[in-house]
Structures are given as C-alpha cells and as structure tokens.
Amino acid sequence: METIGFDLRQMQRTPLAASHIEALRSAGQSRLYPQGTVIARQGEAMDRFVYLEEGEIEVVDAFTGERALPSTLGPGQYMGEIAFLSGGAWTLPMRAAVDCRVIEVERTAMLTLMAQIPEMSDIIIGVFAARRRRQLEAGDGSLRLIGEDISPAVARVAAFASRNRIPYRSLEPGSPEAHATAISCNIDAHAPAVIFGRDMVVTDPSPHAVARLLGLNLDFDAQERVDVLIVGGGPAGVAAAVYAGAEGLRALVVEDIAIGGQAGTSSRIENYMGFPTGISGADLVWRGEIQAMKFGTRFSMPHRVASLLRQEDGSFCATFDNGQKVSACAVVVATGVQYRRLPIDRLEDFEGLGVYYAATEIEARRCRGTQAVIIGGGNSAGQAAMYLCRSAACVHVVVRGPSLAASMSDYLLSRLEADPAITIHYTSEVGALRGGERLEGVSLIDRSTGRTTDIDSRALFVMVGAAPNTGWLAGLVDLDANGFVLTGAQCGQDASPYATSCPGIFAVGDVRAGSVKRVASAVGEGSVVISKVWEHVRKLG
C-alpha cells in the first residue's frame, strides 16, 4: 500500500498550475456530487476528465462495495488513469466520500486541451502512467481470474491481460479469496472463471470479450476513413503511430494479440540505445503507445485483418475477422513475424498448459519449482533463458546446431555459458512430450549420438524460426518465396525503401524482406516511413 501513498504524494508535488485549472474551467463545466454518489462505475467509458475542486473521492472495491484504498483524492487532484487517452473503461469504481465539487471536461475536448498545453499534458500523463503501474503491481482492478493454471481459456485471458498491461488478480480455485469472490457473484469457487466486477461473470471467456469490457476493442463505422491504418503493434508499428500522430495524421493501429508484438515478450533488451541497464520489450513499447495516444493515435485490439481491398479512388478497405470494416488512405504493414510451431506430437494439446511461445512475467510464474526447457538459438531464446533462470529450478536450452555463435549475440552467449543454472544442449531436439491434462515432461534426443534424455518439466518454450504474418496481403503486394514483403528496389519502387508494389501500402520492421531483425531498426523504419505516408495521403487529398 506504500506505493499508493507515494503516487498521491507525487501528484501533490506536481500540481496543475492555476492557468491549467482556468483552462479546464473554460473547456468544461462545474458539477456537484453529494456524499455517496458513485461518480464512475467499472466498465463504463472513461469519457470525461474529472478535476476535484472541493471534497474527497474514494476508490471502491468492486466486489465488496467498501473503500478499497486507504488513500483518497483530495482538492487539486483528478480521477482517471492511462486508459483515458484511448477512451477505455473505468476499471475501479469511484464515489464521493463527502459532498464534492468538480470540473468535468468531455474527453475529446480534454485531449485537444492537452495537445494545446504540453506542460499540463506532461503532468497528467505522468500521473496516469504512475497509477497504471501501481495497479499492475498491486493487482488492483475489477478483473479477477480463477484457475488460470487449469483452464486454457482463462490462461489465454491472463496472457492477453498481462501482455497488454491490464491490471487483474489471479486466484487459486478454492482459495479463501476465490471463495469470497464466488459468493459475491453466485458461482462455484472451485471452477475456472473470468469475473469483471461484482455482477459480471464472463460466460465465454476470451481476449475479445475482455477487450470489449475494457473498451479496448473499438467499433468501426464502415463510412469512417482514417489517413493511415497501421497493422501491427510491435516496435515498428508503434513508432509509426507516434510519428503519424505527431504529424497530424488520423492514425489507427490494430493488433491481434498485444501491443508490443514479439518484442513485447522479451524480458530484457540490453542493446537498445539510451537504456544502459536494459529495458523489457513490453515497457519500451508501452512508453511508445502512451506517446502515440498523446498525439491522438487510436489503438484497437484484438483485431486481425482478414482481407484488404484497394478501392477505385486509390484508398483501401480493410475487413477484420469480426466482419467490421474501415477505410484508409494508406496502410503501413508492421505485422512482424511469429514463431513457427514444431511437428512434435501433442504440442498443441499442451499449448497454454505447459507449452508457451513467450517468456514474460506470467510464464515465469509457472516455472517456479520446475525445470524449464527452451527450444531455440536466437537472442529471444537467450534472453528468455536468462530471465527464466531466476524462477525456474534450472533452464535447458535445446539447439539443433553445434554452436550458437552465428545466431546469438556474443554478450548473451557468454552469459548463458557462464550461468550454472543454464545448460545448453547442442545438436539436440525435443523428441516427445508427456503428461495428462498438463505438460509433465520432455524427452531430448541428441542427434549426434541418438541418446535420449528425459527431463521432468512443466514449462516448454518454443522459440524457433519465424514466419511472416502476410497471408492477408497475398495477391495485393509482391512477396518473396518465404512470404516476406518486398519493398523499395526489390519490387521496382525507388521513391521509398519501404514502399511495396502497391501504391499506398508500405511495410516496415521484421515483415519486410531483407530487414534487420532488431528492435532499434524496426523503430527507425516505423519512424521514417511516415514522411512518405504523409506524401501519399496528401496526393489523395
């Protein structure tokens, strides 16, 4: 609870200036809330900025109805957290602890005001981001998951929430907290469940359902047209989103899993300029997402583009997997790559139940007390090994070749070889998996000797090879033999190294043929491409 008080003290040290308050008063309206009035309910759209002039506002526990936090908001403070920028939903109810007088500014007007007054914007965004961090650390919020370790559906929701920095609390089935939560919702405390607030039990738990409850899954009007549709929320896509917003383009980013892409699963990036002690991929991209939202770029997830059609006027119509459509003057393809599935018997049966394709905090928790096995020889596999060895009993890295020198950075390889908790199995592969409902063991085969080694393991990480996400582009732009997008001189386009064979479609990051598979280069490409996007949009008028 100490971090809660710290955040509020931080707010008091950096209050809004008198001129900022006058600007709020001019753009909004004064309103009175009698004691006990619920000012915000979980699940409702965060559609207004609420600045407290007189009184006291308290955070309410969504399940008990009692005050949730010892600290409250007082005069000079304001409600909300970082989801305000994207128009997300309130995740914690708030009510007037005493009679309150506030200034309320409609969200769109507030975003305009923040754009006009950068000093005020910096203060508010800093406070909002600090609150989200505190929520994540404390597990605050109205989202509770029961049984993520025994239910693939709940595990998928947990992964989606974790990777998108959505605060939630995970409960063991039958635990006292699960029992109390179940009683408030009238459900079985021993059965897996996804619960949002006191009254909402998600009957068909999925990332789509949770995204809709939290306001992350935007509804699109088929008649709406954006200047640029950015497909993919990894480093390249988010960098493009930042610069598109900064240039005044109406930009929309859609992502089918989580903002951060494959880089978001990296526990520690040490060779990105400006972060000498390293930074997690998720944190790096989250900072970029906040920057982009500050400039007005919208994000929506989980959305997968099913098809893309070029229209008669040169613009594009994207159809999503839920049937919704949106038009765009230009498209930036930043879908990156995804790890390939291996032809191992029962691999799909254990996905989410011991087989994973990312090594984030949520997967690290599932490695406690067990041996973790990682298949792969690239930097992602090496970073995962260094991260997981903190929680796992030990880590086994399985490599098909006789060396890692050609596929892994030297500094990372040196650390792996020096760490006593990590064993590298060269010229080896996983031959079989065993277990009942969950993974219980892995068999390794030494390809040079034929010897088999059995390892008791509840966590297998597959990080081998990469396939581009370009099926939805087939027939519209030129691809190479492996499905990567050809750009620039590769397809006869000399105006831009990121232009594809179809005017108005650009490709950046790992999805582009011949790109350097590094976060820094992806960020650079996403930043640079917007100048050509802007030129194309201007030509279309």
mmCIF file of C-alpha atoms in Angstrom, residues 209-487:
data_model
loop_
_atom_site.group_PDB
_atom_site.id
_atom_site.type_symbol
_atom_site.label_atom_id
_atom_site.label_comp_id
_atom_site.label_asym_id
_atom_site.label_seq_id
_atom_site.Cartn_x
_atom_site.Cartn_y
_atom_site.Cartn_z
ATOM 1 C CA ALA A 209 -14.734 -10.481 -24.548
ATOM 2 C CA VAL A 210 -12.377 -8.886 -22.036
ATOM 3 C CA ALA A 211 -11.201 -6.277 -24.546
ATOM 4 C CA ARG A 212 -14.806 -5.258 -25.147
ATOM 5 C CA LEU A 213 -15.488 -4.901 -21.412
ATOM 6 C CA LEU A 214 -12.422 -2.683 -21.022
ATOM 7 C CA GLY A 215 -13.109 -0.558 -24.088
ATOM 8 C CA LEU A 216 -10.023 -1.781 -25.956
ATOM 9 C CA ASN A 217 -11.967 -3.285 -28.865
ATOM 10 C CA LEU A 218 -13.226 -0.311 -30.867
ATOM 11 C CA ASP A 219 -16.288 -0.477 -33.072
ATOM 12 C CA PHE A 220 -15.732 0.921 -36.545
ATOM 13 C CA ASP A 221 -18.081 2.768 -38.845
ATOM 14 C CA ALA A 222 -17.771 1.457 -42.393
ATOM 15 C CA GLN A 223 -18.073 5.047 -43.650
ATOM 16 C CA GLU A 224 -15.192 6.254 -41.492
ATOM 17 C CA ARG A 225 -11.875 6.860 -43.187
ATOM 18 C CA VAL A 226 -8.539 7.263 -41.432
ATOM 19 C CA ASP A 227 -5.436 8.701 -43.023
ATOM 20 C CA VAL A 228 -3.319 5.658 -42.211
ATOM 21 C CA LEU A 229 -4.136 2.190 -40.945
ATOM 22 C CA ILE A 230 -1.165 0.636 -39.127
ATOM 23 C CA VAL A 231 -1.482 -3.137 -38.957
ATOM 24 C CA GLY A 232 0.648 -4.494 -36.147
ATOM 25 C CA GLY A 233 1.517 -3.103 -32.721
ATOM 26 C CA GLY A 234 5.163 -4.078 -32.350
ATOM 27 C CA PRO A 235 8.069 -1.596 -32.202
ATOM 28 C CA ALA A 236 7.774 -0.694 -35.910
ATOM 29 C CA GLY A 237 4.013 -0.185 -35.769
ATOM 30 C CA VAL A 238 4.071 1.840 -32.553
ATOM 31 C CA ALA A 239 6.931 4.017 -33.825
ATOM 32 C CA ALA A 240 4.884 4.703 -36.959
ATOM 33 C CA ALA A 241 1.915 5.502 -34.702
ATOM 34 C CA VAL A 242 3.927 8.061 -32.725
ATOM 35 C CA TYR A 243 5.174 9.888 -35.808
ATOM 36 C CA ALA A 244 1.825 9.690 -37.627
ATOM 37 C CA GLY A 245 0.103 11.309 -34.666
ATOM 38 C CA ALA A 246 2.840 13.918 -34.309
ATOM 39 C CA GLU A 247 2.403 14.839 -37.989
ATOM 40 C CA GLY A 248 -1.339 15.304 -37.507
ATOM 41 C CA LEU A 249 -2.403 12.217 -39.425
ATOM 42 C CA ARG A 250 -5.550 10.404 -38.300
ATOM 43 C CA ALA A 251 -3.965 7.065 -37.462
ATOM 44 C CA LEU A 252 -5.435 3.785 -36.287
ATOM 45 C CA VAL A 253 -3.333 0.863 -35.011
ATOM 46 C CA VAL A 254 -4.853 -2.619 -34.937
ATOM 47 C CA GLU A 255 -3.166 -5.585 -33.274
ATOM 48 C CA ASP A 256 -4.431 -9.146 -32.998
ATOM 49 C CA ILE A 257 -2.655 -10.173 -29.778
ATOM 50 C CA ALA A 258 -0.968 -7.467 -27.742
ATOM 51 C CA ILE A 259 0.720 -4.122 -28.206
ATOM 52 C CA GLY A 260 4.420 -4.926 -28.182
ATOM 53 C CA GLY A 261 4.392 -7.754 -30.704
ATOM 54 C CA GLN A 262 7.120 -10.349 -30.404
ATOM 55 C CA ALA A 263 9.429 -7.750 -28.851
ATOM 56 C CA GLY A 264 6.889 -7.370 -26.054
ATOM 57 C CA THR A 265 7.725 -10.875 -24.883
ATOM 58 C CA SER A 266 11.396 -10.007 -24.400
ATOM 59 C CA SER A 267 12.173 -9.759 -20.689
ATOM 60 C CA ARG A 268 15.245 -7.576 -21.177
ATOM 61 C CA ILE A 269 16.681 -5.676 -24.137
ATOM 62 C CA GLU A 270 20.234 -4.550 -23.338
ATOM 63 C CA ASN A 271 21.462 -3.230 -26.676
ATOM 64 C CA TYR A 272 18.841 -0.521 -27.259
ATOM 65 C CA MET A 273 20.454 2.910 -27.171
ATOM 66 C CA GLY A 274 19.591 5.014 -24.144
ATOM 67 C CA PHE A 275 18.940 2.153 -21.717
ATOM 68 C CA PRO A 276 22.353 1.049 -20.421
ATOM 69 C CA THR A 277 20.829 -1.222 -17.758
ATOM 70 C CA GLY A 278 18.309 -2.713 -20.197
ATOM 71 C CA ILE A 279 14.549 -2.438 -20.546
ATOM 72 C CA SER A 280 11.836 -5.007 -21.131
ATOM 73 C CA GLY A 281 10.283 -5.046 -24.583
ATOM 74 C CA ALA A 282 6.833 -4.579 -23.094
ATOM 75 C CA ASP A 283 7.870 -1.483 -21.169
ATOM 76 C CA LEU A 284 9.662 0.050 -24.139
ATOM 77 C CA VAL A 285 6.682 -0.322 -26.465
ATOM 78 C CA TRP A 286 4.219 0.740 -23.748
ATOM 79 C CA ARG A 287 6.019 4.051 -23.477
ATOM 80 C CA GLY A 288 5.687 4.460 -27.231
ATOM 81 C CA GLU A 289 1.991 3.612 -27.088
ATOM 82 C CA ILE A 290 1.408 6.338 -24.497
ATOM 83 C CA GLN A 291 3.291 8.818 -26.705
ATOM 84 C CA ALA A 292 1.178 7.878 -29.713
ATOM 85 C CA MET A 293 -2.097 8.190 -27.776
ATOM 86 C CA LYS A 294 -0.950 11.591 -26.535
ATOM 87 C CA PHE A 295 -0.832 12.687 -30.192
ATOM 88 C CA GLY A 296 -4.303 11.302 -30.875
ATOM 89 C CA THR A 297 -3.480 7.915 -32.445
ATOM 90 C CA ARG A 298 -6.089 5.267 -31.661
ATOM 91 C CA PHE A 299 -5.344 1.637 -30.800
ATOM 92 C CA SER A 300 -7.747 -1.299 -31.053
ATOM 93 C CA MET A 301 -7.252 -4.941 -30.156
ATOM 94 C CA PRO A 302 -7.582 -7.829 -30.627
ATOM 95 C CA HIS A 303 -8.240 -7.238 -34.314
ATOM 96 C CA ARG A 304 -6.913 -9.347 -37.181
ATOM 97 C CA VAL A 305 -7.155 -8.045 -40.752
ATOM 98 C CA ALA A 306 -8.838 -10.778 -42.780
ATOM 99 C CA SER A 307 -8.616 -9.024 -46.149
ATOM 100 C CA LEU A 308 -7.535 -5.764 -47.736
ATOM 101 C CA LEU A 309 -9.138 -4.291 -50.867
ATOM 102 C CA ARG A 310 -7.848 -1.393 -52.959
ATOM 103 C CA GLN A 311 -10.725 0.867 -53.926
ATOM 104 C CA GLU A 312 -11.255 2.841 -57.132
ATOM 105 C CA ASP A 313 -10.041 6.123 -55.657
ATOM 106 C CA GLY A 314 -6.754 4.561 -54.516
ATOM 107 C CA SER A 315 -7.736 4.170 -50.857
ATOM 108 C CA PHE A 316 -8.127 0.848 -49.057
ATOM 109 C CA CYS A 317 -10.865 -1.032 -47.240
ATOM 110 C CA ALA A 318 -9.752 -3.418 -44.505
ATOM 111 C CA THR A 319 -12.116 -6.132 -43.305
ATOM 112 C CA PHE A 320 -11.439 -7.530 -39.837
ATOM 113 C CA ASP A 321 -12.014 -11.028 -38.521
ATOM 114 C CA ASN A 322 -15.225 -9.854 -36.803
ATOM 115 C CA GLY A 323 -16.664 -8.556 -40.085
ATOM 116 C CA GLN A 324 -16.189 -4.856 -39.339
ATOM 117 C CA LYS A 325 -14.549 -2.633 -41.929
ATOM 118 C CA VAL A 326 -12.544 0.572 -42.003
ATOM 119 C CA SER A 327 -11.239 2.683 -44.897
ATOM 120 C CA ALA A 328 -7.766 4.187 -45.035
ATOM 121 C CA CYS A 329 -5.855 6.388 -47.451
ATOM 122 C CA ALA A 330 -2.651 4.457 -46.724
ATOM 123 C CA VAL A 331 -1.655 1.246 -44.982
ATOM 124 C CA VAL A 332 1.526 0.509 -43.028
ATOM 125 C CA VAL A 333 2.182 -3.216 -42.686
ATOM 126 C CA ALA A 334 4.037 -3.885 -39.434
ATOM 127 C CA THR A 335 2.776 -7.362 -38.608
ATOM 128 C CA GLY A 336 6.215 -8.753 -37.860
ATOM 129 C CA VAL A 337 6.771 -12.481 -37.559
ATOM 130 C CA GLN A 338 5.637 -15.258 -35.281
ATOM 131 C CA TYR A 339 7.428 -18.346 -34.010
ATOM 132 C CA ARG A 340 6.779 -21.474 -36.005
ATOM 133 C CA ARG A 341 5.054 -24.475 -34.476
ATOM 134 C CA LEU A 342 7.190 -27.585 -34.425
ATOM 135 C CA PRO A 343 5.965 -31.002 -35.591
ATOM 136 C CA ILE A 344 6.059 -32.503 -32.095
ATOM 137 C CA ASP A 345 3.320 -34.916 -31.088
ATOM 138 C CA ARG A 346 0.781 -33.401 -28.626
ATOM 139 C CA LEU A 347 2.367 -29.935 -28.845
ATOM 140 C CA GLU A 348 -0.973 -28.227 -29.490
ATOM 141 C CA ASP A 349 -2.630 -30.204 -26.670
ATOM 142 C CA PHE A 350 -0.305 -28.566 -24.150
ATOM 143 C CA GLU A 351 -0.343 -25.012 -25.534
ATOM 144 C CA GLY A 352 -1.140 -22.759 -22.589
ATOM 145 C CA LEU A 353 -0.825 -25.755 -20.265
ATOM 146 C CA GLY A 354 2.941 -26.050 -20.262
ATOM 147 C CA VAL A 355 3.866 -25.084 -23.836
ATOM 148 C CA TYR A 356 4.485 -21.374 -24.388
ATOM 149 C CA TYR A 357 5.704 -19.034 -27.131
ATOM 150 C CA ALA A 358 6.663 -16.097 -24.909
ATOM 151 C CA ALA A 359 8.677 -15.653 -21.721
ATOM 152 C CA THR A 360 7.031 -12.861 -19.763
ATOM 153 C CA GLU A 361 6.248 -12.491 -16.078
ATOM 154 C CA ILE A 362 3.117 -14.608 -16.378
ATOM 155 C CA GLU A 363 5.048 -17.557 -17.849
ATOM 156 C CA ALA A 364 7.885 -17.095 -15.360
ATOM 157 C CA ARG A 365 5.434 -17.653 -12.501
ATOM 158 C CA ARG A 366 4.552 -21.034 -13.981
ATOM 159 C CA CYS A 367 8.232 -22.058 -13.994
ATOM 160 C CA ARG A 368 8.692 -21.946 -10.238
ATOM 161 C CA GLY A 369 9.978 -25.218 -8.891
ATOM 162 C CA THR A 370 10.313 -26.884 -12.287
ATOM 163 C CA GLN A 371 12.932 -27.288 -14.995
ATOM 164 C CA ALA A 372 12.253 -25.013 -17.968
ATOM 165 C CA VAL A 373 13.107 -26.155 -21.494
ATOM 166 C CA ILE A 374 13.682 -23.627 -24.293
ATOM 167 C CA ILE A 375 13.895 -24.633 -27.954
ATOM 168 C CA GLY A 376 15.781 -22.065 -29.990
ATOM 169 C CA GLY A 377 19.159 -20.485 -30.619
ATOM 170 C CA GLY A 378 18.424 -16.806 -31.261
ATOM 171 C CA ASN A 379 18.593 -13.781 -28.995
ATOM 172 C CA SER A 380 14.957 -14.227 -27.928
ATOM 173 C CA ALA A 381 15.735 -17.716 -26.654
ATOM 174 C CA GLY A 382 18.868 -16.469 -24.873
ATOM 175 C CA GLN A 383 17.037 -13.576 -23.202
ATOM 176 C CA ALA A 384 14.285 -15.973 -22.145
ATOM 177 C CA ALA A 385 16.840 -18.322 -20.575
ATOM 178 C CA MET A 386 18.454 -15.522 -18.576
ATOM 179 C CA TYR A 387 15.054 -14.329 -17.375
ATOM 180 C CA LEU A 388 13.529 -17.702 -16.541
ATOM 181 C CA CYS A 389 16.532 -18.984 -14.599
ATOM 182 C CA ARG A 390 15.552 -16.562 -11.800
ATOM 183 C CA SER A 391 12.356 -18.500 -11.117
ATOM 184 C CA ALA A 392 12.864 -21.988 -12.585
ATOM 185 C CA ALA A 393 14.856 -24.698 -10.819
ATOM 186 C CA CYS A 394 17.116 -24.716 -13.900
ATOM 187 C CA VAL A 395 16.884 -23.984 -17.615
ATOM 188 C CA HIS A 396 17.720 -26.237 -20.567
ATOM 189 C CA VAL A 397 18.360 -24.584 -23.947
ATOM 190 C CA VAL A 398 17.907 -27.006 -26.853
ATOM 191 C CA VAL A 399 19.812 -26.155 -30.055
ATOM 192 C CA ARG A 400 19.842 -28.190 -33.274
ATOM 193 C CA GLY A 401 23.258 -26.986 -34.408
ATOM 194 C CA PRO A 402 26.731 -27.448 -32.888
ATOM 195 C CA SER A 403 27.145 -23.768 -31.992
ATOM 196 C CA LEU A 404 25.279 -20.545 -31.187
ATOM 197 C CA ALA A 405 27.968 -18.196 -32.451
ATOM 198 C CA ALA A 406 26.151 -17.347 -35.686
ATOM 199 C CA SER A 407 22.659 -16.884 -34.237
ATOM 200 C CA MET A 408 23.116 -15.254 -30.816
ATOM 201 C CA SER A 409 24.858 -12.046 -29.700
ATOM 202 C CA ASP A 410 28.241 -12.744 -28.161
ATOM 203 C CA TYR A 411 27.481 -10.994 -24.853
ATOM 204 C CA LEU A 412 24.358 -13.115 -24.410
ATOM 205 C CA LEU A 413 26.031 -16.386 -25.305
ATOM 206 C CA SER A 414 28.838 -15.670 -22.814
ATOM 207 C CA ARG A 415 26.298 -15.154 -20.036
ATOM 208 C CA LEU A 416 24.440 -18.357 -20.852
ATOM 209 C CA GLU A 417 27.621 -20.411 -20.841
ATOM 210 C CA ALA A 418 28.731 -18.875 -17.533
ATOM 211 C CA ASP A 419 25.444 -19.342 -15.677
ATOM 212 C CA PRO A 420 25.392 -22.599 -13.649
ATOM 213 C CA ALA A 421 21.584 -22.672 -13.748
ATOM 214 C CA ILE A 422 21.569 -22.923 -17.566
ATOM 215 C CA THR A 423 22.521 -25.993 -19.623
ATOM 216 C CA ILE A 424 22.895 -25.770 -23.399
ATOM 217 C CA HIS A 425 22.163 -28.989 -25.312
ATOM 218 C CA TYR A 426 23.844 -28.722 -28.719
ATOM 219 C CA THR A 427 22.912 -30.942 -31.710
ATOM 220 C CA SER A 428 19.688 -31.817 -29.885
ATOM 221 C CA GLU A 429 15.929 -31.653 -30.391
ATOM 222 C CA VAL A 430 12.767 -32.377 -28.439
ATOM 223 C CA GLY A 431 11.503 -35.811 -29.396
ATOM 224 C CA ALA A 432 8.411 -36.291 -27.235
ATOM 225 C CA LEU A 433 6.184 -34.685 -24.628
ATOM 226 C CA ARG A 434 4.424 -36.435 -21.800
ATOM 227 C CA GLY A 435 1.670 -35.550 -19.391
ATOM 228 C CA GLY A 436 -2.049 -35.833 -18.715
ATOM 229 C CA GLU A 437 -4.034 -32.608 -18.820
ATOM 230 C CA ARG A 438 -0.801 -30.595 -18.419
ATOM 231 C CA LEU A 439 2.771 -30.975 -19.611
ATOM 232 C CA GLU A 440 4.795 -33.078 -17.177
ATOM 233 C CA GLY A 441 7.957 -33.984 -19.042
ATOM 234 C CA VAL A 442 10.108 -33.569 -22.150
ATOM 235 C CA SER A 443 12.392 -36.058 -23.929
ATOM 236 C CA LEU A 444 15.520 -34.717 -25.612
ATOM 237 C CA ILE A 445 17.314 -36.549 -28.404
ATOM 238 C CA ASP A 446 21.000 -35.952 -29.070
ATOM 239 C CA ARG A 447 21.107 -36.069 -32.880
ATOM 240 C CA SER A 448 24.835 -36.902 -32.946
ATOM 241 C CA THR A 449 24.629 -39.938 -30.619
ATOM 242 C CA GLY A 450 20.948 -40.870 -30.647
ATOM 243 C CA ARG A 451 20.886 -40.802 -26.840
ATOM 244 C CA THR A 452 17.600 -39.778 -25.186
ATOM 245 C CA THR A 453 17.386 -37.689 -22.012
ATOM 246 C CA ASP A 454 14.138 -37.377 -20.050
ATOM 247 C CA ILE A 455 13.515 -34.118 -18.197
ATOM 248 C CA ASP A 456 10.699 -33.526 -15.726
ATOM 249 C CA SER A 457 9.317 -30.187 -16.845
ATOM 250 C CA ARG A 458 6.080 -28.236 -16.664
ATOM 251 C CA ALA A 459 7.287 -25.468 -18.986
ATOM 252 C CA LEU A 460 8.445 -25.778 -22.601
ATOM 253 C CA PHE A 461 9.187 -22.626 -24.600
ATOM 254 C CA VAL A 462 9.217 -22.808 -28.405
ATOM 255 C CA MET A 463 11.307 -20.020 -29.949
ATOM 256 C CA VAL A 464 12.470 -21.298 -33.308
ATOM 257 C CA GLY A 465 12.234 -19.878 -36.775
ATOM 258 C CA ALA A 466 9.874 -17.134 -37.823
ATOM 259 C CA ALA A 467 7.032 -16.921 -40.297
ATOM 260 C CA PRO A 468 5.774 -13.534 -41.568
ATOM 261 C CA ASN A 469 2.120 -12.615 -40.992
ATOM 262 C CA THR A 470 1.275 -11.769 -44.599
ATOM 263 C CA GLY A 471 -1.468 -14.167 -45.681
ATOM 264 C CA TRP A 472 -3.982 -11.311 -45.836
ATOM 265 C CA LEU A 473 -1.756 -9.467 -48.365
ATOM 266 C CA ALA A 474 -1.473 -12.256 -50.923
ATOM 267 C CA GLY A 475 -2.295 -11.007 -54.409
ATOM 268 C CA LEU A 476 -2.092 -7.347 -53.415
ATOM 269 C CA VAL A 477 1.656 -6.823 -52.882
ATOM 270 C CA ASP A 478 4.708 -8.757 -54.034
ATOM 271 C CA LEU A 479 6.100 -11.263 -51.517
ATOM 272 C CA ASP A 480 9.329 -13.243 -51.586
ATOM 273 C CA ALA A 481 9.470 -17.042 -51.537
ATOM 274 C CA ASN A 482 9.189 -17.087 -47.740
ATOM 275 C CA GLY A 483 6.225 -14.725 -47.560
ATOM 276 C CA PHE A 484 8.123 -11.566 -46.561
ATOM 277 C CA VAL A 485 7.015 -8.296 -48.193
ATOM 278 C CA LEU A 486 9.234 -6.978 -50.987
ATOM 279 C CA THR A 487 9.876 -3.226 -50.776
#
